[in-house]
Short mmCIF file of C-alpha atoms and ligand atoms in Angstrom, two decimals:
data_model
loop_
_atom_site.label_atom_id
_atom_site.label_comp_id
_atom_site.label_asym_id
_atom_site.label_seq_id
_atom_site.Cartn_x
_atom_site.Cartn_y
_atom_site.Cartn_z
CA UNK A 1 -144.40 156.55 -94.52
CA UNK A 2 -143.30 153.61 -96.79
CA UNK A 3 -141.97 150.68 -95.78
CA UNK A 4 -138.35 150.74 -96.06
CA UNK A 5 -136.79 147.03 -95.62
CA UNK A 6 -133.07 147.97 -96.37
CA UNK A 7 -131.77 147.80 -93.34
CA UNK A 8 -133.53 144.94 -91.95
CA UNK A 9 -130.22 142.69 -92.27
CA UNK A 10 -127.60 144.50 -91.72
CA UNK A 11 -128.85 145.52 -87.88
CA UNK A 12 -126.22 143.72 -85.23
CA UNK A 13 -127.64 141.99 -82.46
CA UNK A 14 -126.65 144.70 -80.16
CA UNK A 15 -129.12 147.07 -82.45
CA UNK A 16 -132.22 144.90 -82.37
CA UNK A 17 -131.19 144.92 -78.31
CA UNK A 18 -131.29 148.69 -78.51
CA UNK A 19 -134.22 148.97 -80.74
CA UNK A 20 -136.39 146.85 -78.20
CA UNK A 21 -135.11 148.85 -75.41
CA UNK A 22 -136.66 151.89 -76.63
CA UNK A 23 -139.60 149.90 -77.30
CA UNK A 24 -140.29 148.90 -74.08
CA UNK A 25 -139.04 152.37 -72.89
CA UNK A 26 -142.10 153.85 -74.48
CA UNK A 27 -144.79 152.39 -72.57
CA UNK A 28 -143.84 154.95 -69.62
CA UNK A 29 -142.49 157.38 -71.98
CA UNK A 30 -143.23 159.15 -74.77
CA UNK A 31 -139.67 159.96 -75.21
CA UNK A 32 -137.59 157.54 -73.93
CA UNK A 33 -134.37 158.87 -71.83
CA UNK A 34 -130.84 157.60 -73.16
CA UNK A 35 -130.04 156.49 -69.96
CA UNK A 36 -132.75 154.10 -69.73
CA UNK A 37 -132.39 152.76 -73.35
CA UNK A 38 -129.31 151.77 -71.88
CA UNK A 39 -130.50 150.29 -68.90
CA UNK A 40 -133.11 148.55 -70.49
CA UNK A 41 -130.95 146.90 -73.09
CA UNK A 42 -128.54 145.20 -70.31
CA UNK A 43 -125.51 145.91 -72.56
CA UNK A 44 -122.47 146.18 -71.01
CA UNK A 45 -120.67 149.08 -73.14
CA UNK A 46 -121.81 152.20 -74.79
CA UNK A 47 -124.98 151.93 -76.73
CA UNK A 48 -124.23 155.14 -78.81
CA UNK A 49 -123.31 153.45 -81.59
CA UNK A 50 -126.18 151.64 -82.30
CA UNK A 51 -128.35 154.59 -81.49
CA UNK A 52 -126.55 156.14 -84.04
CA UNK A 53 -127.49 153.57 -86.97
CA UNK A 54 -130.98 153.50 -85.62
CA UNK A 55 -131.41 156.84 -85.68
CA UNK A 56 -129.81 156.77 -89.98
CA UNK A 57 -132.26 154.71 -90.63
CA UNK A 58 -135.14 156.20 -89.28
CA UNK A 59 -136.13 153.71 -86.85
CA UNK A 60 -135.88 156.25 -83.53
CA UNK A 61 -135.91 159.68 -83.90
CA UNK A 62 -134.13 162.11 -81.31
CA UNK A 63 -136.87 164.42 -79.92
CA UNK A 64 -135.89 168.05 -79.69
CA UNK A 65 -137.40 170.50 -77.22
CA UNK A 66 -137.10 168.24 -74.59
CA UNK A 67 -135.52 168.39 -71.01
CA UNK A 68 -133.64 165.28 -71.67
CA UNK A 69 -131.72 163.42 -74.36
CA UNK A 70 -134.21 161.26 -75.35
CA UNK A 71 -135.55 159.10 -78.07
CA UNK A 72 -138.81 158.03 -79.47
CA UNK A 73 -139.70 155.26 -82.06
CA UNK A 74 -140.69 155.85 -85.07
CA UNK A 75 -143.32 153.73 -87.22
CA UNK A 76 -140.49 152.26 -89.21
CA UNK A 77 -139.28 151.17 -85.84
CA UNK A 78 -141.97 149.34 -85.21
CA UNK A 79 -142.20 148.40 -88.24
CA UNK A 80 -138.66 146.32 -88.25
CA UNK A 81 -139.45 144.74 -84.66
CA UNK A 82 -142.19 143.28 -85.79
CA UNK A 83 -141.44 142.16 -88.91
CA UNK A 84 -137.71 140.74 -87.28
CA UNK A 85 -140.26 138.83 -85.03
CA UNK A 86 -142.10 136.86 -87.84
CA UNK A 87 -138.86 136.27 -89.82
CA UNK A 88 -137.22 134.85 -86.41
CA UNK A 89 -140.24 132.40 -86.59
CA UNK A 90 -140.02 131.89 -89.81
CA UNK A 91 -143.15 133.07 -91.33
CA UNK A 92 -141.83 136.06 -93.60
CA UNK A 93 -138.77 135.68 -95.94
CA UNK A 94 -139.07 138.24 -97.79
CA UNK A 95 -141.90 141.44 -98.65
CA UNK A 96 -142.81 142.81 -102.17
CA UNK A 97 -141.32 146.20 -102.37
CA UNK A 98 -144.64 147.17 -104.21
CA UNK A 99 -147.84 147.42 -101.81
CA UNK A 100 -150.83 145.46 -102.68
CA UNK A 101 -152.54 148.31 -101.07
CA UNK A 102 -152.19 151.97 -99.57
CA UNK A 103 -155.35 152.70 -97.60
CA UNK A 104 -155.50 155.76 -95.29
CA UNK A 105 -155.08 153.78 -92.33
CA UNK A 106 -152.57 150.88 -93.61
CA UNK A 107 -149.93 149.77 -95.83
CA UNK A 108 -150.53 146.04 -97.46
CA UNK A 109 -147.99 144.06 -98.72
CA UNK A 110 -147.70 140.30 -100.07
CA UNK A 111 -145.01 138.45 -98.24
CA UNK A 112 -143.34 135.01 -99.22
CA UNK A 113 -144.15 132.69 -96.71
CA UNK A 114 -142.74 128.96 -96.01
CA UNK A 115 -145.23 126.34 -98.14
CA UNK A 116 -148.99 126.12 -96.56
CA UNK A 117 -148.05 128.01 -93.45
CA UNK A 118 -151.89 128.82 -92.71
CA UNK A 119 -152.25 124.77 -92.02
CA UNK A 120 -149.62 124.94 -89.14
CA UNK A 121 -151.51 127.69 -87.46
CA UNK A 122 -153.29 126.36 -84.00
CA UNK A 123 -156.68 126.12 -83.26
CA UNK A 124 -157.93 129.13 -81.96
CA UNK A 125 -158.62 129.43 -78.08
CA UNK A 126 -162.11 129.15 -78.62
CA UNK A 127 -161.66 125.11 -79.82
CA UNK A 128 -163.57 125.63 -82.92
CA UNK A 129 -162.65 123.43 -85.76
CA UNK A 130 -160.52 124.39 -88.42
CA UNK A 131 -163.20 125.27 -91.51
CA UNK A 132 -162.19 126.54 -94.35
CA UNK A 133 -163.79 129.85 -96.23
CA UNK A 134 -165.74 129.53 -98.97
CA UNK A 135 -162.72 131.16 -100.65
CA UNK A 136 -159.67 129.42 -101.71
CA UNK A 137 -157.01 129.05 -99.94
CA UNK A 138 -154.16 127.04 -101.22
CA UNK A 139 -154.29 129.44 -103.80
CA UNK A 140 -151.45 131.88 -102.71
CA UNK A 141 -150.15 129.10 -100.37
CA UNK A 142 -146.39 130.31 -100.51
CA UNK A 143 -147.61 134.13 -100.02
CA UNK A 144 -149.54 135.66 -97.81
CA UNK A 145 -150.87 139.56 -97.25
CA UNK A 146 -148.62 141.56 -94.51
CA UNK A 147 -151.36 144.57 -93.20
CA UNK A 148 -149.42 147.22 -91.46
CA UNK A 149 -151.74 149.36 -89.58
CA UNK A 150 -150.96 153.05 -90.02
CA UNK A 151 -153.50 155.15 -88.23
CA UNK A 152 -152.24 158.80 -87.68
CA UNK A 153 -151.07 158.54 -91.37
CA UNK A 154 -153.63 160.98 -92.40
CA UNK A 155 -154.49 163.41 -95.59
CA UNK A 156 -153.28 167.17 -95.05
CA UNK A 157 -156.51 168.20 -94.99
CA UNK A 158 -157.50 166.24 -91.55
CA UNK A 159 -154.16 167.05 -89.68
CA UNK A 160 -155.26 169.74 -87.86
CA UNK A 161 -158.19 167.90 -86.50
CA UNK A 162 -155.74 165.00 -85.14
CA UNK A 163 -153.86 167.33 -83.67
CA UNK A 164 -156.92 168.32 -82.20
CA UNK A 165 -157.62 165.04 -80.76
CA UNK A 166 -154.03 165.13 -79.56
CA UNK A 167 -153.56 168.29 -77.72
CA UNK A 168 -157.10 169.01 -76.65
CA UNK A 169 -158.97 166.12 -76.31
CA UNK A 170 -159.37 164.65 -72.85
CA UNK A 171 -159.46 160.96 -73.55
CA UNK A 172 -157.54 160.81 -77.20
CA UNK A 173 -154.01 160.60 -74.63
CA UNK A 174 -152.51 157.05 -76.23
CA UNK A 175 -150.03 157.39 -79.36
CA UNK A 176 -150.82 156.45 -82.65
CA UNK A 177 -148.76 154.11 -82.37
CA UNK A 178 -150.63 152.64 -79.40
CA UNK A 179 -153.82 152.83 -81.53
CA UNK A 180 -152.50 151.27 -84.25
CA UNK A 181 -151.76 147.78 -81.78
CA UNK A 182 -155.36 148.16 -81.27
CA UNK A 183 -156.37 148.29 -84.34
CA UNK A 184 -154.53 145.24 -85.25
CA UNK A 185 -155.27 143.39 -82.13
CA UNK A 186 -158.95 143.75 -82.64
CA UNK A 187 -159.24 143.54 -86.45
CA UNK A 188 -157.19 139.92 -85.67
CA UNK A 189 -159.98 139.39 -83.19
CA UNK A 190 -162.88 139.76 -85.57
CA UNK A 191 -160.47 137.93 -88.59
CA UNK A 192 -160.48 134.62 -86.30
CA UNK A 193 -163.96 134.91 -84.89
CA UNK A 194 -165.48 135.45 -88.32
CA UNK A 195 -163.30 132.46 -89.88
CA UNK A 196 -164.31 130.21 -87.06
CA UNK A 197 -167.88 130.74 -87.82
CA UNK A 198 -167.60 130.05 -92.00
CA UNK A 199 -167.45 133.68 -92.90
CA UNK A 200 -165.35 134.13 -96.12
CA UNK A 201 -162.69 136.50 -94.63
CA UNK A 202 -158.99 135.50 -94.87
CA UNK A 203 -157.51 133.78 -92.50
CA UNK A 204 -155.14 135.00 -89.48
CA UNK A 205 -151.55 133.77 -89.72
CA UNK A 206 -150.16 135.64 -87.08
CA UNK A 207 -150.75 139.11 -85.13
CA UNK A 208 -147.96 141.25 -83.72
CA UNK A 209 -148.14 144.05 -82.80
CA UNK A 210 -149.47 146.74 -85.18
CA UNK A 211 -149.47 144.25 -88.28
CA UNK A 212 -152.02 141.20 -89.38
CA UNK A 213 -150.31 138.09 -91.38
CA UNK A 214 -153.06 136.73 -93.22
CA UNK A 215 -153.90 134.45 -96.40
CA UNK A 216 -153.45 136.18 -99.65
CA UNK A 217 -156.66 136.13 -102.05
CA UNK A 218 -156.11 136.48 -105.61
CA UNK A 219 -159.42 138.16 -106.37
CA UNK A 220 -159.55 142.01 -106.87
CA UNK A 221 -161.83 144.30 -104.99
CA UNK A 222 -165.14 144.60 -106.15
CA UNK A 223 -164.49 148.26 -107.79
CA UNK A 224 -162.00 146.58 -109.90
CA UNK A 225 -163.67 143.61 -111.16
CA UNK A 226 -163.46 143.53 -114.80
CA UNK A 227 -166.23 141.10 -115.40
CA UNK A 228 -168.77 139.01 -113.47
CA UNK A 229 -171.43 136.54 -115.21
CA UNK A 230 -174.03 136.72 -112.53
CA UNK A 231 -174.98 140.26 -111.13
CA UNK A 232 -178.24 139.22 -109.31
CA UNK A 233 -176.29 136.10 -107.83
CA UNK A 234 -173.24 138.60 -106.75
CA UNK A 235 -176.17 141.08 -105.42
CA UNK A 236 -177.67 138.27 -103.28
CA UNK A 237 -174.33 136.64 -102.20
CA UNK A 238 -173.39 140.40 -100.56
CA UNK A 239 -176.87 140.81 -99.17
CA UNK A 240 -176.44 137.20 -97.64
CA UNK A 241 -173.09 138.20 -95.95
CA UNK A 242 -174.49 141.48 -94.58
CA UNK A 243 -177.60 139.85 -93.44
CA UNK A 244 -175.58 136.96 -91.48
CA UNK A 245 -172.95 139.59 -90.23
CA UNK A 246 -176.02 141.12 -88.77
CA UNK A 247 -177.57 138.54 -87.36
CA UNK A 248 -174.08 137.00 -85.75
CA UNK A 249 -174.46 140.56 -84.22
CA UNK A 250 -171.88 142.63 -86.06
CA UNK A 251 -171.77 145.42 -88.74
CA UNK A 252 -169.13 145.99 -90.46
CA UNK A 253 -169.30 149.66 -91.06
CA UNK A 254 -167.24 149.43 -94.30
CA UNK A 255 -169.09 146.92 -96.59
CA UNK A 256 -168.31 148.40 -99.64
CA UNK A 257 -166.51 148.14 -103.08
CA UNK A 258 -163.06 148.60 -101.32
CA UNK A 259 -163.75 145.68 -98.50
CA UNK A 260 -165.28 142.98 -100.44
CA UNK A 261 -162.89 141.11 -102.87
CA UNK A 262 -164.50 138.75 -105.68
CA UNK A 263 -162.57 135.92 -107.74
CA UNK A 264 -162.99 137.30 -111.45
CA UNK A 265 -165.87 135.22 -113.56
CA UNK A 266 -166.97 134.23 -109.89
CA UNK A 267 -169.47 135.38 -107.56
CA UNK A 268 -167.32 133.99 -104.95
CA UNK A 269 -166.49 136.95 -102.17
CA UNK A 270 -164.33 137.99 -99.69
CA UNK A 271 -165.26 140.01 -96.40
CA UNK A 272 -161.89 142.15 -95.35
CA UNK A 273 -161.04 144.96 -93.56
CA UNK A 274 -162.81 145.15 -90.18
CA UNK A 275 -160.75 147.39 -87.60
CA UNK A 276 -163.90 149.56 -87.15
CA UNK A 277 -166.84 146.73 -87.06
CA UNK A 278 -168.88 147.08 -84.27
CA UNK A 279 -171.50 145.61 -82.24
CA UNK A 280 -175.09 145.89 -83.61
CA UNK A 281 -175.88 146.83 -80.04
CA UNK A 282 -173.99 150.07 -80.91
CA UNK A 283 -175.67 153.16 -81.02
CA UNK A 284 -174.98 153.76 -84.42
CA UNK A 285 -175.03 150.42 -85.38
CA UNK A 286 -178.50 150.58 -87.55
CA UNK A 287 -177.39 153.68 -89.14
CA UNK A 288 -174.27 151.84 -90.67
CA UNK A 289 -175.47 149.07 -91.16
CA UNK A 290 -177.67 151.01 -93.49
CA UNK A 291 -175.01 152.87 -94.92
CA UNK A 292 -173.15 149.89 -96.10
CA UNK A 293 -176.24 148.61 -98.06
CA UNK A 294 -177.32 152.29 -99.56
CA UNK A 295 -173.85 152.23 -100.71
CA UNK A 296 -173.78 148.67 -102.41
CA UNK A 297 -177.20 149.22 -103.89
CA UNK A 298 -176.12 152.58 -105.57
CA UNK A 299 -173.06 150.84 -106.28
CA UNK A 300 -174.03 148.17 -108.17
CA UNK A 301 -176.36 150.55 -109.84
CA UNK A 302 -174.25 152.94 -110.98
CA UNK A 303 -171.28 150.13 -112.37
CA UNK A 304 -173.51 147.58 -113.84
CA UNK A 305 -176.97 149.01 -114.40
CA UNK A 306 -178.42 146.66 -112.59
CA UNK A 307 -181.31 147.87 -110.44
CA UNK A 308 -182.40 146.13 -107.22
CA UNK A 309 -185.99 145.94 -106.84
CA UNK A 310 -186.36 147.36 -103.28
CA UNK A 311 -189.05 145.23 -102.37
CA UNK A 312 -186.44 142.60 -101.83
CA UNK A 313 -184.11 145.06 -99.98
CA UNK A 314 -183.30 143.19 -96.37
CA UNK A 315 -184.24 144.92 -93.22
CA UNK A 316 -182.81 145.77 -90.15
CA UNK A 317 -185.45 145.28 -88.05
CA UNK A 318 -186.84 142.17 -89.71
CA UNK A 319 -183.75 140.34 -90.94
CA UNK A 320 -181.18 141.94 -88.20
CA UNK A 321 -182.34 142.25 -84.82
CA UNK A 322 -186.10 140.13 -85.00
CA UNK A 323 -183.80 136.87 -85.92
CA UNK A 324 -181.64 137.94 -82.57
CA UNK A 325 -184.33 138.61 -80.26
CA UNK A 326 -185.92 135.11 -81.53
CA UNK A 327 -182.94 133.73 -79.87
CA UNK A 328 -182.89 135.50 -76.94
CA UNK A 329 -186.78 134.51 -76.48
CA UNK A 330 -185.63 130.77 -77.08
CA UNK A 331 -182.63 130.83 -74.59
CA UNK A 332 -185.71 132.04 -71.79
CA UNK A 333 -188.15 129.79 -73.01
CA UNK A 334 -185.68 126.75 -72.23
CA UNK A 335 -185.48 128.43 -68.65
CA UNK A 336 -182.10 129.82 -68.85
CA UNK A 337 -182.35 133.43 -67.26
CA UNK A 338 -180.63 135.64 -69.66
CA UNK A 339 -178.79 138.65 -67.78
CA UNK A 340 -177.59 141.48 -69.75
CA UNK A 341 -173.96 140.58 -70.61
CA UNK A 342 -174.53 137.18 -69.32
CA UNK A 343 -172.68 134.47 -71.72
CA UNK A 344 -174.49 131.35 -72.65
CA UNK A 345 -172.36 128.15 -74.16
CA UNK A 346 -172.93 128.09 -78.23
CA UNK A 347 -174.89 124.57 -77.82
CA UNK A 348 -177.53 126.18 -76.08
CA UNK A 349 -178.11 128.53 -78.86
CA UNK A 350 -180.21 128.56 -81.38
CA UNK A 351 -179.50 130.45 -84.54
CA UNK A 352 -176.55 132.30 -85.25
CA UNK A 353 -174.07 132.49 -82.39
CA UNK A 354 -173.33 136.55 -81.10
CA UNK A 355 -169.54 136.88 -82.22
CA UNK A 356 -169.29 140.95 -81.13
CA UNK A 357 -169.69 139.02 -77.70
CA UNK A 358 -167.00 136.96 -78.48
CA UNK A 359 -164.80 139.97 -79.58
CA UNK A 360 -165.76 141.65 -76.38
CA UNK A 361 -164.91 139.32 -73.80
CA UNK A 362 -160.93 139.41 -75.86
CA UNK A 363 -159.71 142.42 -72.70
CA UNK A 364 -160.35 145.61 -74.76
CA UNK A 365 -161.36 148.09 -72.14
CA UNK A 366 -164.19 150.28 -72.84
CA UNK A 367 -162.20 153.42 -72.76
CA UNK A 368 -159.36 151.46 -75.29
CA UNK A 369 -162.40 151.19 -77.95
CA UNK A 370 -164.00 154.72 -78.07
CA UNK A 371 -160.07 156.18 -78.40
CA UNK A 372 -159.79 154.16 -81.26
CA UNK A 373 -163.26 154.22 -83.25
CA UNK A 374 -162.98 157.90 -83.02
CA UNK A 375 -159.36 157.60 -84.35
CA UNK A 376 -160.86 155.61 -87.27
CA UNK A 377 -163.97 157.78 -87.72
CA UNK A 378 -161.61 160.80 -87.97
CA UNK A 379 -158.74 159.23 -90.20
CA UNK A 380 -162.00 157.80 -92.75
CA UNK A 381 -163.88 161.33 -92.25
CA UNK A 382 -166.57 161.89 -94.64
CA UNK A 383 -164.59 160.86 -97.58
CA UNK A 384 -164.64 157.40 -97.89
CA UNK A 385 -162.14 155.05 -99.29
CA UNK A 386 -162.06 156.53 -102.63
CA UNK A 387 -159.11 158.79 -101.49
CA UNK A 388 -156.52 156.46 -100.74
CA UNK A 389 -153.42 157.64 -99.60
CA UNK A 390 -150.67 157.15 -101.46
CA UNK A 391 -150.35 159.61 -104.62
CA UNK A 392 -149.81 161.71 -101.49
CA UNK A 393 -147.12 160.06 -100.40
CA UNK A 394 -144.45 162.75 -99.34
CA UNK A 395 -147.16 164.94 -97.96
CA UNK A 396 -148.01 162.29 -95.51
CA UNK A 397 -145.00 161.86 -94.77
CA UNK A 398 -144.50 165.69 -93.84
CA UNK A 399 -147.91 165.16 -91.95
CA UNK A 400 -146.17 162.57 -89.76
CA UNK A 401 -143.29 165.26 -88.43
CA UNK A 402 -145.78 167.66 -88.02
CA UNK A 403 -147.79 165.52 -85.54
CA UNK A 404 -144.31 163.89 -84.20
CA UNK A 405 -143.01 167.26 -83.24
CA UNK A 406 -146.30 167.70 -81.47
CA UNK A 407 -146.39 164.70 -79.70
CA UNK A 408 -143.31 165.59 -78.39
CA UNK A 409 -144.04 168.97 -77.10
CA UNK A 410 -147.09 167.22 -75.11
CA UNK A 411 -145.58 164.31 -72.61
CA UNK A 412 -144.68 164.35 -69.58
CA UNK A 413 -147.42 165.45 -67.44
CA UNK A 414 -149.91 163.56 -69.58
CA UNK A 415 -147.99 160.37 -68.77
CA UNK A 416 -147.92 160.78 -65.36
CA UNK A 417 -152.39 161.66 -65.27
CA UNK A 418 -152.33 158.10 -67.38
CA UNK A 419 -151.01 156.38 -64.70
CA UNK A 420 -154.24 157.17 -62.42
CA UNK A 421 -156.89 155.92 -64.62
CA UNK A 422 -158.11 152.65 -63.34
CA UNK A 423 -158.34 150.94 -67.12
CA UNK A 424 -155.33 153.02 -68.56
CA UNK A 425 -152.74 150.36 -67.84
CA UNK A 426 -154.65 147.51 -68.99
CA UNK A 427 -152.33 145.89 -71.96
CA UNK A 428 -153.00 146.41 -75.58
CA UNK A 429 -153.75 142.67 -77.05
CA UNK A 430 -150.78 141.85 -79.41
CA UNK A 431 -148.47 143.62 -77.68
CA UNK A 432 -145.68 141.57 -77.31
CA UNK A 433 -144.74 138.54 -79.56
CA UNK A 434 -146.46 136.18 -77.43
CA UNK A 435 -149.77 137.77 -78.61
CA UNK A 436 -149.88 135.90 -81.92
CA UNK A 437 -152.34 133.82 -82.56
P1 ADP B 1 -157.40 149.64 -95.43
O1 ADP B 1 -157.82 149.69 -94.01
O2 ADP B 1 -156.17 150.43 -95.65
O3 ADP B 1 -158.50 149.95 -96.38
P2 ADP B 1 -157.64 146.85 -96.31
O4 ADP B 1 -157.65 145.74 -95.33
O5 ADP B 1 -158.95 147.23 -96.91
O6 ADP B 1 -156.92 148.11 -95.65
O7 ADP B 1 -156.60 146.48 -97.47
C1 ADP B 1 -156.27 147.40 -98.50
C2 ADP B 1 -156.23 146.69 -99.85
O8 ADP B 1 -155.29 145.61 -99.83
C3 ADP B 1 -157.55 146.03 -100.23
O9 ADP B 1 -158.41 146.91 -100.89
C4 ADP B 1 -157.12 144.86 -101.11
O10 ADP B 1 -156.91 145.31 -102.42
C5 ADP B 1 -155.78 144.47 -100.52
N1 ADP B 1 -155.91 143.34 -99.58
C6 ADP B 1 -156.05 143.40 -98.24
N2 ADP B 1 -156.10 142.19 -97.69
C7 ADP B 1 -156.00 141.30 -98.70
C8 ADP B 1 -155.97 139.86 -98.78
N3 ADP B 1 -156.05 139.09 -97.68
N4 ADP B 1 -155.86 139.29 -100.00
C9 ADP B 1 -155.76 140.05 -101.10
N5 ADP B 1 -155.77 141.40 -101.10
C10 ADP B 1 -155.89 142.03 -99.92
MG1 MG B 2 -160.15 148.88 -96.88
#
């Protein structure tokens, strides 16, 4: 599903009004009835013809098999509203037709943006002060890196098990589409968090809703580094990074040649890519953690013969979750009784400050975050991000009516179960356009 810009201009007022409509329609239903796109669009006259040139362009799509005349909206869609949203603020004028990047979960595009727009973005909610990233920014000043988050978008070989997920599964019930908010929402919440705290990550222009506007870095992933001066100094820069991730109480699950961008001649790195970080508290959080540094080490084996003495090989235990307890021991020791889940003001810490708390407390319900790590853990399966998506362009894109056509033979009942779960209705962060940052 690529993104397809050419209509973006020539939709009338009255289309973007109709667009919306089924937008909003779809939080209640899956396939949105005619009669309420109407409704919910407060025109005046017959919407038909703009359903009509949102339908051409592939923006809605008429669900068959229903019991109504309905519509649904389609990733491009959702695409165009939110893109129409950052151009109406002025923060996209135009996207490369070209993707940077074609992951299996996302499409990534440079956009030009108005001069230095990452200096006019606010202080973050938290009141941290504005630090800037070991990486450079000013850099790509006048462009910055549009992520479109595509889960659902998956190889042929790992449809059948979505559609698993999707007809069987008891709590898999939200839309990809849904997910894909999610996704965004919370890979915006780690982006800010990390920035806040001096991590070299890029920094978060905007969020809305399934897409991240971010700084552009001109340094290639590390699998596609031509040359770099210092291997031992680029070995102990990454071990740094995964060591203070750790320690700030987050792994990021994917710390690997993809993720980690380095300015050529440089050891200078950047962290991206973080929808599926979690909380070292996480059951599995040791075990990835571990993963991500097996991977680097045979990595950087296998592409520039350099061998890492193991001796020097951080450890979880010692250099993860000792340096964390130490703090917990020292928040007691000051006579502060430390509850579980209990939040204690940064000043009163000592040593790195727990950002997966931070992320936490940001209104994802419990129920929200295992839907969508086991959407991720699926999408990745066991084959990494070697296979991106991409070459496989029009099979994905048969993929996608596959699953739509299934979605739409699911509905209406499931809908109508949602509504009794007690965190069900709880908004997705980022959905609307007040949910940039
Ligand atoms: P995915 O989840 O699809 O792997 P990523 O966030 O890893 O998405 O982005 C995919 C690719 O896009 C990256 O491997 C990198 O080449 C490029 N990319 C992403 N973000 C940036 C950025 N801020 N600056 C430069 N390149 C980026
Ligand atoms: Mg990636």
């Amino acid at each position: 599903m690529k993104l397809n810009t050419a209509h973006l201009r020539y939709l009338s007022p009255d289309d973007w009004r109709v667009l919306t409509a089924v937008e909003l329609g779809s939080k209640n239903h899956e396939v949105v009835p005619t009669a309420l796109i109407s409704q919910l669009s407060s025109l005046h006259g017959s919407i038909s013809r703009s359903i009509s040139t949102l339908a051409k362009a592939g923006l809605i799509a008429k669900v068959k098999n229903t019991t109504y005349d309905g519509y649904r909206l389609t990733y491009g869609g959702l695409d165009y509203l939110s893109l129409h949203s950052m151009i109406k603020k002025n923060m996209v004028f135009s996207i490369s037709q070209t993707p940077l990047g074609v992951g299996k979960e996302s499409d990534v595009y440079v956009v030009a943006t108005p001069p230095n727009l990452h200096l006019t973005v606010n202080k973050t909610s938290e009141g941290m002060a504005e630090v800037a990233p070991a990486a450079r920014l000013e850099e790509g000043a006048e462009q910055a890196v549009l992520k479109i988050h595509r889960l659902g978008r998956i190889s042929f070989r790992s449809v059948k098990r979505s559609r698993d997920y999707l007809n069987n599964n008891r709590i898999f019930k939200s839309s990809w589409q849904q997910l894909s908010r999610l996704s965004a929402a919370r890979e915006a919440s780690f982006m800010s968090a990390l920035y806040n705290h001096n991590f070299p990550v890029p920094k978060l222009i905007s969020q809305n809703r399934h897409t991240l506007l971010m700084t552009l870095h001109r340094a290639p992933p590390l699998r596609n580094l031509q040359s770099c001066p210092d291997i031992p100094g680029l070995w102990a820069r990454l071990m740094e990074l995964l060591v203070r991730l750790g320690q700030h109480g987050l792994v990021h699950g994917d710390f690997n040649e993809f993720n980690l961008l380095c300015y050529e001649g440089t050891t200078e790195v950047v962290v991206i890519d973080f929808p599926q970080m979690v909380s070292v508290d996480h059951p599995n959080a040791r075990e990835m953690w571990e993963r991500d540094l097996e991977g680097l080490k045979r990595w950087i084996q296998r592409r520039w013969g350099w061998v890492v003495d193991e001796k020097t090989l951080p450890r979880w235990e010692k250099d993860v979750l000792k340096v964390i307890r130490r703090r917990v021991v020292e928040k007691v020791r000051k006579g502060k009784k430390v509850g579980k889940g209990e939040k204690v003001a940064e000043e009163e810490m000592e040593g790195p400050v727990r950002l997966d708390a931070l992320v936490d407390a940001t209104g994802f319900s419990k129920k929200q975050l295992k839907e969508l790590e086991k959407a991720i853990r699926d999408q990745r399966g066991g084959d990494g991000e070697g296979e991106q998506a991409g070459d496989g362009d029009e099979d994905d894109d048969d993929d996608d009516e596959d699953k739509d056509e299934d979605e739409g033979s699911e509905k209406e009942d499931e809908g109508e179960e949602e509504d009794e779960d007690e965190d069900e209705d709880e908004e997705v962060k980022g959905e609307n356009d007040e949910g940039d940052y």
